[in-house]
mmCIF file of C-alpha atoms in Angstrom:
data_model
loop_
_atom_site.group_PDB
_atom_site.id
_atom_site.type_symbol
_atom_site.label_atom_id
_atom_site.label_comp_id
_atom_site.label_asym_id
_atom_site.label_seq_id
_atom_site.Cartn_x
_atom_site.Cartn_y
_atom_site.Cartn_z
ATOM 1 C CA UNK A 1245 -62.947 -42.266 2.290
ATOM 2 C CA UNK A 1246 -64.199 -42.408 5.426
ATOM 3 C CA UNK A 1247 -64.652 -39.357 8.386
ATOM 4 C CA UNK A 1248 -60.976 -40.002 9.889
ATOM 5 C CA UNK A 1249 -59.121 -40.057 7.089
ATOM 6 C CA UNK A 1250 -60.559 -37.198 5.731
ATOM 7 C CA UNK A 1251 -59.481 -34.944 9.106
ATOM 8 C CA UNK A 1252 -56.167 -36.554 9.047
ATOM 9 C CA UNK A 1253 -55.515 -35.508 5.229
ATOM 10 C CA UNK A 1254 -56.819 -32.208 5.966
ATOM 11 C CA UNK A 1255 -54.550 -31.687 9.029
ATOM 12 C CA UNK A 1256 -51.746 -32.848 7.159
ATOM 13 C CA UNK A 1257 -52.475 -30.242 4.476
ATOM 14 C CA UNK A 1258 -52.836 -27.655 6.956
ATOM 15 C CA UNK A 1259 -49.412 -28.261 8.430
ATOM 16 C CA UNK A 1260 -47.633 -28.447 5.333
ATOM 17 C CA UNK A 1261 -49.238 -25.075 4.275
ATOM 18 C CA UNK A 1262 -48.673 -23.715 7.531
ATOM 19 C CA UNK A 1263 -45.130 -24.629 7.313
ATOM 20 C CA UNK A 1264 -44.575 -23.647 3.892
ATOM 21 C CA UNK A 1265 -45.559 -20.200 4.990
ATOM 22 C CA UNK A 1266 -43.438 -19.921 7.988
ATOM 23 C CA UNK A 1267 -40.380 -20.838 5.462
ATOM 24 C CA UNK A 1268 -41.682 -18.240 3.161
ATOM 25 C CA UNK A 1269 -41.961 -15.528 6.185
ATOM 26 C CA UNK A 1270 -38.574 -16.684 7.666
ATOM 27 C CA UNK A 1271 -36.684 -16.592 4.244
ATOM 28 C CA UNK A 1272 -38.098 -13.133 3.363
ATOM 29 C CA UNK A 1273 -36.806 -12.189 6.778
ATOM 30 C CA UNK A 1274 -33.226 -13.746 6.526
ATOM 31 C CA UNK A 1275 -32.769 -11.705 2.899
ATOM 32 C CA UNK A 1276 -34.415 -8.610 4.202
ATOM 33 C CA UNK A 1277 -31.611 -8.706 7.375
ATOM 34 C CA UNK A 1278 -28.694 -9.972 5.227
ATOM 35 C CA UNK A 1279 -29.619 -6.843 2.594
ATOM 36 C CA UNK A 1280 -30.040 -4.131 5.239
ATOM 37 C CA UNK A 1281 -27.173 -5.200 6.367
ATOM 38 C CA UNK A 1282 -24.802 -5.207 3.256
ATOM 39 C CA UNK A 1283 -25.923 -2.011 2.342
ATOM 40 C CA UNK A 1284 -23.238 0.904 1.222
ATOM 41 C CA UNK A 1285 -20.825 -1.920 1.757
ATOM 42 C CA UNK A 1286 -20.613 -3.703 -1.544
ATOM 43 C CA UNK A 1287 -18.359 -2.068 -4.288
ATOM 44 C CA UNK A 1288 -18.114 -2.656 -8.086
ATOM 45 C CA UNK A 1289 -15.377 -1.081 -8.385
ATOM 46 C CA UNK A 1290 -11.793 -1.181 -6.775
ATOM 47 C CA UNK A 1291 -11.255 2.575 -7.260
ATOM 48 C CA UNK A 1292 -13.721 3.686 -4.850
ATOM 49 C CA UNK A 1293 -13.358 0.869 -2.292
ATOM 50 C CA UNK A 1294 -11.125 2.103 1.280
ATOM 51 C CA UNK A 1295 -8.065 0.478 2.134
ATOM 52 C CA UNK A 1296 -7.657 -2.460 4.128
ATOM 53 C CA UNK A 1297 -4.879 -4.264 5.693
ATOM 54 C CA UNK A 1298 -6.487 -8.009 4.636
ATOM 55 C CA UNK A 1299 -8.525 -8.977 1.879
ATOM 56 C CA UNK A 1300 -10.473 -12.351 2.151
ATOM 57 C CA UNK A 1301 -10.458 -14.235 -0.863
ATOM 58 C CA UNK A 1302 -13.938 -16.797 -0.910
ATOM 59 C CA UNK A 1303 -13.147 -19.966 -2.681
ATOM 60 C CA UNK A 1304 -14.812 -21.726 -5.313
ATOM 61 C CA UNK A 1305 -14.022 -24.932 -7.430
ATOM 62 C CA UNK A 1306 -11.503 -23.622 -10.342
ATOM 63 C CA UNK A 1307 -13.492 -25.737 -13.130
ATOM 64 C CA UNK A 1308 -17.000 -26.089 -13.901
ATOM 65 C CA UNK A 1309 -18.870 -29.117 -14.272
ATOM 66 C CA UNK A 1310 -17.531 -29.409 -17.620
ATOM 67 C CA UNK A 1311 -13.693 -29.365 -16.794
ATOM 68 C CA UNK A 1312 -13.728 -25.866 -18.237
ATOM 69 C CA UNK A 1313 -12.280 -22.871 -16.267
ATOM 70 C CA UNK A 1314 -14.905 -21.686 -13.939
ATOM 71 C CA UNK A 1315 -16.101 -17.881 -14.696
ATOM 72 C CA UNK A 1316 -16.767 -17.359 -11.336
ATOM 73 C CA UNK A 1317 -13.022 -18.699 -10.008
ATOM 74 C CA UNK A 1318 -11.491 -16.582 -12.919
ATOM 75 C CA UNK A 1319 -13.351 -13.151 -12.030
ATOM 76 C CA UNK A 1320 -12.681 -13.374 -8.162
ATOM 77 C CA UNK A 1321 -9.119 -13.718 -8.862
ATOM 78 C CA UNK A 1322 -8.896 -11.341 -11.474
ATOM 79 C CA UNK A 1323 -10.785 -8.920 -9.190
ATOM 80 C CA UNK A 1324 -8.429 -9.639 -6.316
ATOM 81 C CA UNK A 1325 -5.413 -8.938 -8.185
ATOM 82 C CA UNK A 1326 -6.764 -5.573 -8.913
ATOM 83 C CA UNK A 1327 -7.797 -5.022 -5.670
ATOM 84 C CA UNK A 1328 -4.097 -5.844 -4.674
ATOM 85 C CA UNK A 1329 -2.207 -3.846 -7.502
ATOM 86 C CA UNK A 1330 -4.723 -0.878 -6.814
ATOM 87 C CA UNK A 1331 -2.759 -0.542 -3.211
ATOM 88 C CA UNK A 1332 -6.140 -1.260 -1.599
ATOM 89 C CA UNK A 1333 -5.305 -4.413 0.329
ATOM 90 C CA UNK A 1334 -1.926 -5.484 1.866
ATOM 91 C CA UNK A 1335 -2.431 -9.187 2.132
ATOM 92 C CA UNK A 1336 -5.155 -11.395 0.942
ATOM 93 C CA UNK A 1337 -6.278 -14.835 2.588
ATOM 94 C CA UNK A 1338 -7.573 -17.235 0.075
ATOM 95 C CA UNK A 1339 -10.074 -19.481 1.743
ATOM 96 C CA UNK A 1340 -11.167 -22.406 0.664
ATOM 97 C CA UNK A 1341 -12.054 -25.778 0.560
ATOM 98 C CA UNK A 1342 -8.975 -28.848 0.525
ATOM 99 C CA UNK A 1343 -11.379 -31.574 2.295
ATOM 100 C CA UNK A 1344 -9.324 -34.115 -0.133
ATOM 101 C CA UNK A 1345 -5.489 -34.154 -1.249
ATOM 102 C CA UNK A 1346 -6.868 -34.049 -4.779
ATOM 103 C CA UNK A 1347 -9.144 -30.960 -4.207
ATOM 104 C CA UNK A 1348 -7.549 -27.746 -3.283
ATOM 105 C CA UNK A 1349 -9.190 -24.593 -4.050
ATOM 106 C CA UNK A 1350 -6.450 -22.256 -1.877
ATOM 107 C CA UNK A 1351 -3.811 -23.394 -3.734
ATOM 108 C CA UNK A 1352 -5.284 -22.979 -6.864
ATOM 109 C CA UNK A 1353 -6.030 -19.656 -6.071
ATOM 110 C CA UNK A 1354 -2.616 -18.862 -5.115
ATOM 111 C CA UNK A 1355 -1.005 -19.912 -8.030
ATOM 112 C CA UNK A 1356 -3.494 -18.033 -10.207
ATOM 113 C CA UNK A 1357 -3.048 -14.965 -7.870
ATOM 114 C CA UNK A 1358 0.729 -15.251 -8.595
ATOM 115 C CA UNK A 1359 -0.001 -15.601 -12.225
ATOM 116 C CA UNK A 1360 -1.794 -12.126 -11.575
ATOM 117 C CA UNK A 1361 1.120 -10.622 -10.303
ATOM 118 C CA UNK A 1362 0.306 -10.710 -6.850
ATOM 119 C CA UNK A 1363 3.574 -11.574 -4.641
ATOM 120 C CA UNK A 1364 3.562 -14.919 -3.052
ATOM 121 C CA UNK A 1365 4.493 -13.466 0.394
ATOM 122 C CA UNK A 1366 1.442 -11.270 0.171
ATOM 123 C CA UNK A 1367 -0.886 -14.505 -0.263
ATOM 124 C CA UNK A 1368 -2.228 -16.631 2.878
ATOM 125 C CA UNK A 1369 -3.740 -19.925 2.510
ATOM 126 C CA UNK A 1370 -6.407 -20.928 4.636
ATOM 127 C CA UNK A 1371 -7.122 -24.891 4.274
ATOM 128 C CA UNK A 1372 -10.167 -24.912 6.294
ATOM 129 C CA UNK A 1373 -12.484 -22.603 4.568
ATOM 130 C CA UNK A 1374 -15.002 -25.186 3.998
ATOM 131 C CA UNK A 1375 -18.079 -23.139 3.910
ATOM 132 C CA UNK A 1376 -18.778 -19.015 4.007
ATOM 133 C CA UNK A 1377 -19.349 -19.234 7.597
ATOM 134 C CA UNK A 1378 -15.963 -21.354 8.353
ATOM 135 C CA UNK A 1379 -13.812 -18.534 6.442
ATOM 136 C CA UNK A 1380 -15.110 -15.484 7.800
ATOM 137 C CA UNK A 1381 -15.099 -16.790 11.515
ATOM 138 C CA UNK A 1382 -11.639 -18.099 10.808
ATOM 139 C CA UNK A 1383 -10.324 -14.803 9.311
ATOM 140 C CA UNK A 1384 -11.061 -12.871 12.911
ATOM 141 C CA UNK A 1385 -10.215 -16.045 15.089
ATOM 142 C CA UNK A 1386 -7.124 -17.674 13.136
ATOM 143 C CA UNK A 1387 -5.834 -14.574 11.449
ATOM 144 C CA UNK A 1388 -6.837 -11.683 13.950
ATOM 145 C CA UNK A 1389 -8.727 -9.873 11.386
ATOM 146 C CA UNK A 1390 -11.068 -7.155 12.788
ATOM 147 C CA UNK A 1391 -11.749 -5.522 9.584
ATOM 148 C CA UNK A 1392 -11.573 -7.188 6.075
ATOM 149 C CA UNK A 1393 -12.504 -6.561 2.418
ATOM 150 C CA UNK A 1394 -14.027 -9.524 1.177
ATOM 151 C CA UNK A 1395 -14.443 -10.921 -2.725
ATOM 152 C CA UNK A 1396 -17.097 -12.412 -4.275
ATOM 153 C CA UNK A 1397 -19.531 -11.898 -6.487
ATOM 154 C CA UNK A 1398 -22.418 -9.711 -5.243
ATOM 155 C CA UNK A 1399 -24.971 -12.093 -3.613
ATOM 156 C CA UNK A 1400 -22.615 -13.977 -1.937
ATOM 157 C CA UNK A 1401 -20.651 -10.949 -0.915
ATOM 158 C CA UNK A 1402 -24.161 -9.693 1.228
ATOM 159 C CA UNK A 1403 -24.127 -13.277 2.948
ATOM 160 C CA UNK A 1404 -20.473 -12.674 4.003
ATOM 161 C CA UNK A 1405 -20.852 -9.296 4.775
ATOM 162 C CA UNK A 1406 -23.852 -10.470 7.239
ATOM 163 C CA UNK A 1407 -21.515 -13.276 8.845
ATOM 164 C CA UNK A 1408 -18.815 -10.316 9.314
ATOM 165 C CA UNK A 1409 -21.157 -7.959 11.118
ATOM 166 C CA UNK A 1410 -22.820 -10.973 13.437
ATOM 167 C CA UNK A 1411 -18.870 -11.654 14.462
ATOM 168 C CA UNK A 1412 -17.745 -8.354 15.086
ATOM 169 C CA UNK A 1413 -16.025 -7.654 11.742
ATOM 170 C CA UNK A 1414 -15.803 -4.326 9.726
ATOM 171 C CA UNK A 1415 -15.999 -5.203 6.494
ATOM 172 C CA UNK A 1416 -16.727 -3.866 2.696
ATOM 173 C CA UNK A 1417 -16.794 -6.476 -0.105
ATOM 174 C CA UNK A 1418 -15.966 -5.864 -3.653
ATOM 175 C CA UNK A 1419 -17.817 -7.830 -6.382
ATOM 176 C CA UNK A 1420 -16.383 -9.830 -8.978
ATOM 177 C CA UNK A 1421 -18.224 -9.884 -12.137
ATOM 178 C CA UNK A 1422 -21.191 -12.363 -12.716
ATOM 179 C CA UNK A 1423 -21.671 -13.625 -16.284
ATOM 180 C CA UNK A 1424 -24.848 -15.581 -16.412
ATOM 181 C CA UNK A 1425 -28.082 -16.217 -18.408
ATOM 182 C CA UNK A 1426 -31.633 -15.283 -16.945
ATOM 183 C CA UNK A 1427 -31.907 -18.956 -15.929
ATOM 184 C CA UNK A 1428 -28.531 -19.357 -14.387
ATOM 185 C CA UNK A 1429 -29.283 -16.210 -12.336
ATOM 186 C CA UNK A 1430 -32.570 -17.314 -10.904
ATOM 187 C CA UNK A 1431 -31.252 -20.806 -9.900
ATOM 188 C CA UNK A 1432 -28.431 -18.804 -8.118
ATOM 189 C CA UNK A 1433 -30.786 -16.560 -6.555
ATOM 190 C CA UNK A 1434 -32.915 -19.195 -4.827
ATOM 191 C CA UNK A 1435 -29.871 -20.893 -3.900
ATOM 192 C CA UNK A 1436 -28.929 -17.872 -2.158
ATOM 193 C CA UNK A 1437 -31.913 -17.242 -0.273
ATOM 194 C CA UNK A 1438 -32.082 -20.803 0.738
ATOM 195 C CA UNK A 1439 -28.180 -20.548 1.937
ATOM 196 C CA UNK A 1440 -29.226 -17.024 3.934
ATOM 197 C CA UNK A 1441 -31.618 -19.394 5.870
ATOM 198 C CA UNK A 1442 -29.175 -21.673 6.674
ATOM 199 C CA UNK A 1443 -26.541 -19.162 7.487
ATOM 200 C CA UNK A 1444 -29.052 -17.361 10.207
ATOM 201 C CA UNK A 1445 -30.187 -20.721 11.533
ATOM 202 C CA UNK A 1446 -26.391 -21.674 12.089
ATOM 203 C CA UNK A 1447 -25.703 -18.079 14.040
ATOM 204 C CA UNK A 1448 -28.929 -18.687 16.256
ATOM 205 C CA UNK A 1449 -27.364 -22.253 17.132
ATOM 206 C CA UNK A 1450 -23.861 -20.744 17.364
ATOM 207 C CA UNK A 1451 -22.834 -22.903 15.038
ATOM 208 C CA UNK A 1452 -18.648 -23.174 14.619
ATOM 209 C CA UNK A 1453 -16.396 -23.774 12.135
ATOM 210 C CA UNK A 1454 -15.194 -27.303 11.753
ATOM 211 C CA UNK A 1455 -11.382 -26.407 12.488
ATOM 212 C CA UNK A 1456 -9.952 -23.500 14.475
ATOM 213 C CA UNK A 1457 -6.358 -23.567 15.927
ATOM 214 C CA UNK A 1458 -3.780 -21.273 16.974
ATOM 215 C CA UNK A 1459 -3.500 -17.825 16.187
ATOM 216 C CA UNK A 1460 -1.088 -16.690 12.901
ATOM 217 C CA UNK A 1461 -0.235 -13.185 13.195
ATOM 218 C CA UNK A 1462 -0.563 -11.239 9.711
ATOM 219 C CA UNK A 1463 2.730 -8.943 9.949
ATOM 220 C CA UNK A 1464 2.332 -4.904 9.384
ATOM 221 C CA UNK A 1465 3.604 -3.316 6.678
ATOM 222 C CA UNK A 1466 6.524 -1.147 7.837
ATOM 223 C CA UNK A 1467 5.436 2.219 8.383
ATOM 224 C CA UNK A 1468 8.390 5.127 6.495
ATOM 225 C CA UNK A 1469 11.167 5.684 8.843
ATOM 226 C CA UNK A 1470 13.092 8.814 8.099
ATOM 227 C CA UNK A 1471 16.379 10.166 9.928
ATOM 228 C CA UNK A 1472 19.561 12.180 9.007
ATOM 229 C CA UNK A 1473 22.913 12.450 9.902
ATOM 230 C CA UNK A 1474 22.376 16.311 11.241
ATOM 231 C CA UNK A 1475 19.552 17.604 12.876
ATOM 232 C CA UNK A 1476 16.628 19.589 11.473
ATOM 233 C CA UNK A 1477 16.223 17.962 8.049
ATOM 234 C CA UNK A 1478 13.587 15.199 7.499
ATOM 235 C CA UNK A 1479 12.480 13.531 4.404
ATOM 236 C CA UNK A 1480 9.714 11.427 3.539
ATOM 237 C CA UNK A 1481 7.915 10.137 0.242
ATOM 238 C CA UNK A 1482 4.798 11.658 -0.061
ATOM 239 C CA UNK A 1483 3.667 9.972 -3.192
ATOM 240 C CA UNK A 1484 2.571 7.162 -4.535
ATOM 241 C CA UNK A 1485 0.687 6.298 -1.496
ATOM 242 C CA UNK A 1486 1.068 3.275 -1.154
ATOM 243 C CA UNK A 1487 4.090 3.143 -2.989
ATOM 244 C CA UNK A 1488 3.740 -0.005 -5.098
ATOM 245 C CA UNK A 1489 5.283 -2.248 -7.994
ATOM 246 C CA UNK A 1490 5.964 -1.169 -10.537
ATOM 247 C CA UNK A 1491 7.640 1.873 -9.016
ATOM 248 C CA UNK A 1492 7.564 4.485 -11.872
ATOM 249 C CA UNK A 1493 8.524 7.596 -9.557
ATOM 250 C CA UNK A 1494 8.650 8.608 -5.967
ATOM 251 C CA UNK A 1495 7.746 12.050 -5.029
ATOM 252 C CA UNK A 1496 10.050 13.464 -1.720
ATOM 253 C CA UNK A 1497 9.433 16.070 0.272
ATOM 254 C CA UNK A 1498 12.208 17.567 2.461
ATOM 255 C CA UNK A 1499 11.061 19.870 5.378
ATOM 256 C CA UNK A 1500 13.782 21.762 7.147
ATOM 257 C CA UNK A 1501 13.062 22.618 10.624
ATOM 258 C CA UNK A 1502 16.229 25.284 11.144
ATOM 259 C CA UNK A 1503 16.503 28.608 10.656
ATOM 260 C CA UNK A 1504 19.066 27.981 8.133
ATOM 261 C CA UNK A 1505 18.557 27.678 4.075
ATOM 262 C CA UNK A 1506 19.808 23.933 3.072
ATOM 263 C CA UNK A 1507 20.752 22.721 -0.076
ATOM 264 C CA UNK A 1508 19.784 19.559 -1.570
ATOM 265 C CA UNK A 1509 20.498 18.218 -5.192
ATOM 266 C CA UNK A 1510 19.448 15.555 -7.473
ATOM 267 C CA UNK A 1511 21.964 12.797 -6.796
ATOM 268 C CA UNK A 1512 20.380 9.859 -4.601
ATOM 269 C CA UNK A 1513 21.041 5.896 -4.061
ATOM 270 C CA UNK A 1514 18.388 3.412 -3.306
ATOM 271 C CA UNK A 1515 19.711 0.460 -0.939
ATOM 272 C CA UNK A 1516 18.118 -2.881 -0.173
ATOM 273 C CA UNK A 1517 17.860 -4.376 3.524
ATOM 274 C CA UNK A 1518 20.003 -7.741 2.900
ATOM 275 C CA UNK A 1519 20.232 -10.036 6.152
ATOM 276 C CA UNK A 1520 20.018 -6.962 8.858
ATOM 277 C CA UNK A 1521 22.656 -5.001 6.730
ATOM 278 C CA UNK A 1522 22.205 -2.360 4.106
ATOM 279 C CA UNK A 1523 23.456 -2.697 0.208
ATOM 280 C CA UNK A 1524 23.072 -0.942 -3.114
ATOM 281 C CA UNK A 1525 19.705 -2.178 -4.615
ATOM 282 C CA UNK A 1526 19.966 -4.377 -7.704
ATOM 283 C CA UNK A 1527 20.168 -2.216 -10.976
ATOM 284 C CA UNK A 1528 17.539 -2.800 -13.726
ATOM 285 C CA UNK A 1529 17.573 -4.628 -16.921
ATOM 286 C CA UNK A 1530 17.293 -1.371 -18.750
ATOM 287 C CA UNK A 1531 20.233 0.692 -16.731
ATOM 288 C CA UNK A 1532 22.485 -2.660 -17.217
ATOM 289 C CA UNK A 1533 21.997 -2.684 -21.267
ATOM 290 C CA UNK A 1534 23.154 1.293 -20.687
ATOM 291 C CA UNK A 1535 26.166 -0.036 -19.371
ATOM 292 C CA UNK A 1536 26.911 -2.618 -21.517
ATOM 293 C CA UNK A 1537 26.821 0.040 -24.255
ATOM 294 C CA UNK A 1538 29.169 2.012 -22.433
ATOM 295 C CA UNK A 1539 26.187 4.706 -21.764
ATOM 296 C CA UNK A 1540 26.786 6.770 -18.294
ATOM 297 C CA UNK A 1541 23.759 7.868 -16.812
ATOM 298 C CA UNK A 1542 24.557 10.842 -14.879
ATOM 299 C CA UNK A 1543 22.716 13.640 -12.324
ATOM 300 C CA UNK A 1544 22.414 16.744 -12.994
ATOM 301 C CA UNK A 1545 24.654 19.514 -10.794
ATOM 302 C CA UNK A 1546 21.902 21.437 -9.560
ATOM 303 C CA UNK A 1547 21.210 22.620 -6.065
ATOM 304 C CA UNK A 1548 17.537 23.104 -4.665
ATOM 305 C CA UNK A 1549 17.056 25.559 -1.944
ATOM 306 C CA UNK A 1550 15.149 24.368 1.196
ATOM 307 C CA UNK A 1551 14.004 27.714 3.388
ATOM 308 C CA UNK A 1552 14.210 27.677 6.948
ATOM 309 C CA UNK A 1553 10.940 26.403 8.329
ATOM 310 C CA UNK A 1554 9.967 25.218 4.844
ATOM 311 C CA UNK A 1555 9.626 22.091 2.759
ATOM 312 C CA UNK A 1556 10.163 21.391 -1.121
ATOM 313 C CA UNK A 1557 8.841 18.425 -3.021
ATOM 314 C CA UNK A 1558 11.202 16.756 -5.757
ATOM 315 C CA UNK A 1559 10.532 13.641 -8.062
ATOM 316 C CA UNK A 1560 12.637 11.001 -8.608
ATOM 317 C CA UNK A 1561 12.369 8.356 -11.576
ATOM 318 C CA UNK A 1562 14.182 5.079 -9.790
ATOM 319 C CA UNK A 1563 14.197 3.101 -13.366
ATOM 320 C CA UNK A 1564 17.997 2.545 -12.662
ATOM 321 C CA UNK A 1565 17.179 -0.004 -9.990
ATOM 322 C CA UNK A 1566 15.356 -2.851 -9.783
ATOM 323 C CA UNK A 1567 12.313 -2.879 -7.054
ATOM 324 C CA UNK A 1568 10.497 -5.925 -7.657
ATOM 325 C CA UNK A 1569 10.900 -7.531 -4.506
ATOM 326 C CA UNK A 1570 8.039 -6.740 -2.294
ATOM 327 C CA UNK A 1571 9.293 -8.691 0.493
ATOM 328 C CA UNK A 1572 12.545 -6.474 1.183
ATOM 329 C CA UNK A 1573 12.979 -3.035 2.725
ATOM 330 C CA UNK A 1574 14.059 -0.130 1.002
ATOM 331 C CA UNK A 1575 16.021 2.682 1.820
ATOM 332 C CA UNK A 1576 16.573 5.821 0.219
ATOM 333 C CA UNK A 1577 19.311 8.089 0.091
ATOM 334 C CA UNK A 1578 20.107 11.882 -0.485
ATOM 335 C CA UNK A 1579 22.825 14.281 0.544
ATOM 336 C CA UNK A 1580 22.206 17.908 2.015
ATOM 337 C CA UNK A 1581 24.287 20.575 3.161
ATOM 338 C CA UNK A 1582 24.007 23.292 5.834
ATOM 339 C CA UNK A 1583 26.056 26.514 5.496
ATOM 340 C CA UNK A 1584 28.930 27.591 5.659
ATOM 341 C CA UNK A 1585 29.502 27.641 2.176
ATOM 342 C CA UNK A 1586 31.616 26.601 -0.216
ATOM 343 C CA UNK A 1587 30.429 23.338 1.511
ATOM 344 C CA UNK A 1588 32.968 21.260 3.384
ATOM 345 C CA UNK A 1589 30.962 18.439 4.108
ATOM 346 C CA UNK A 1590 27.857 17.045 3.112
ATOM 347 C CA UNK A 1591 25.056 15.377 5.483
ATOM 348 C CA UNK A 1592 22.776 12.644 4.587
ATOM 349 C CA UNK A 1593 19.522 11.791 4.846
ATOM 350 C CA UNK A 1594 17.450 8.385 4.646
ATOM 351 C CA UNK A 1595 14.140 6.932 4.596
ATOM 352 C CA UNK A 1596 13.375 3.408 4.872
ATOM 353 C CA UNK A 1597 10.158 2.192 3.079
ATOM 354 C CA UNK A 1598 8.439 -0.722 1.472
ATOM 355 C CA UNK A 1599 6.716 -1.790 -1.324
ATOM 356 C CA UNK A 1600 3.333 -3.295 -2.142
#
């Protein structure tokens, strides 16, 4: 080997070592930044996570390479459905890859969420979530989300949280379980480190999603609306908060703003909004069975006083009604009376509400 060849090999070796050191330093930098951004924002239980209007469910293949159910997919679906049923989110964006007609992550997520009891009208499909960057940026630019609850496995969540912060989104995350052996976890960790490197470069160079498009508004759930046929009486639902299906009980609070005591009883009715008009909510199967057997369900003839400038709470169990339609608005109706007694005419209080 001549002198020139020796110098060339030495330079190439030094260059490779320098490049490798640069990659290691950059990888450490990227991971430190991501972990710090995610600190205190990743939850392992849906019970403690704060409420957000929208959850972003990050997609993955429903099947593994052997054609069997993918545990990453099934655990994310399970976590997302638990989050919804706990009342911690109102809507779920199912964001995933649909680059061919034969590969459709969002539809698979929707079908699985519905199988876990999440209503279809609370699931929003994003077919252009090709990468985590696409999913997060589109959540803001297309769906108008300034805050999010992200659902994936823990390491992936950390990267998604950094992307959210970089794009001005206030986000938290809940981690789906990761069931894997030591070798698989090591391989996934290395893959995630490299993915964070690429993410950091994408942010620095202003990488944008493959597709954007027109804005899609996600509607707010209607807040309770209370009104009555006589001034001075308000009724609202104070529990559970939020009201979610199945509805076991409702805690009503009556407030009397007059200087005269009012009286209310146990009777109530629940209506449903049907094409802009109110009609009686459908009866439950259990109640219809009672009617078929000739069993009458009656309210107790009890009067509850509500003192002047006071309040009173009453728990009702609306089992006689089928309140499973989470896309509709309901109205609970109760009568009340002010003196003089004996009562000549009852007034009516209403509270409109929706069910998650």
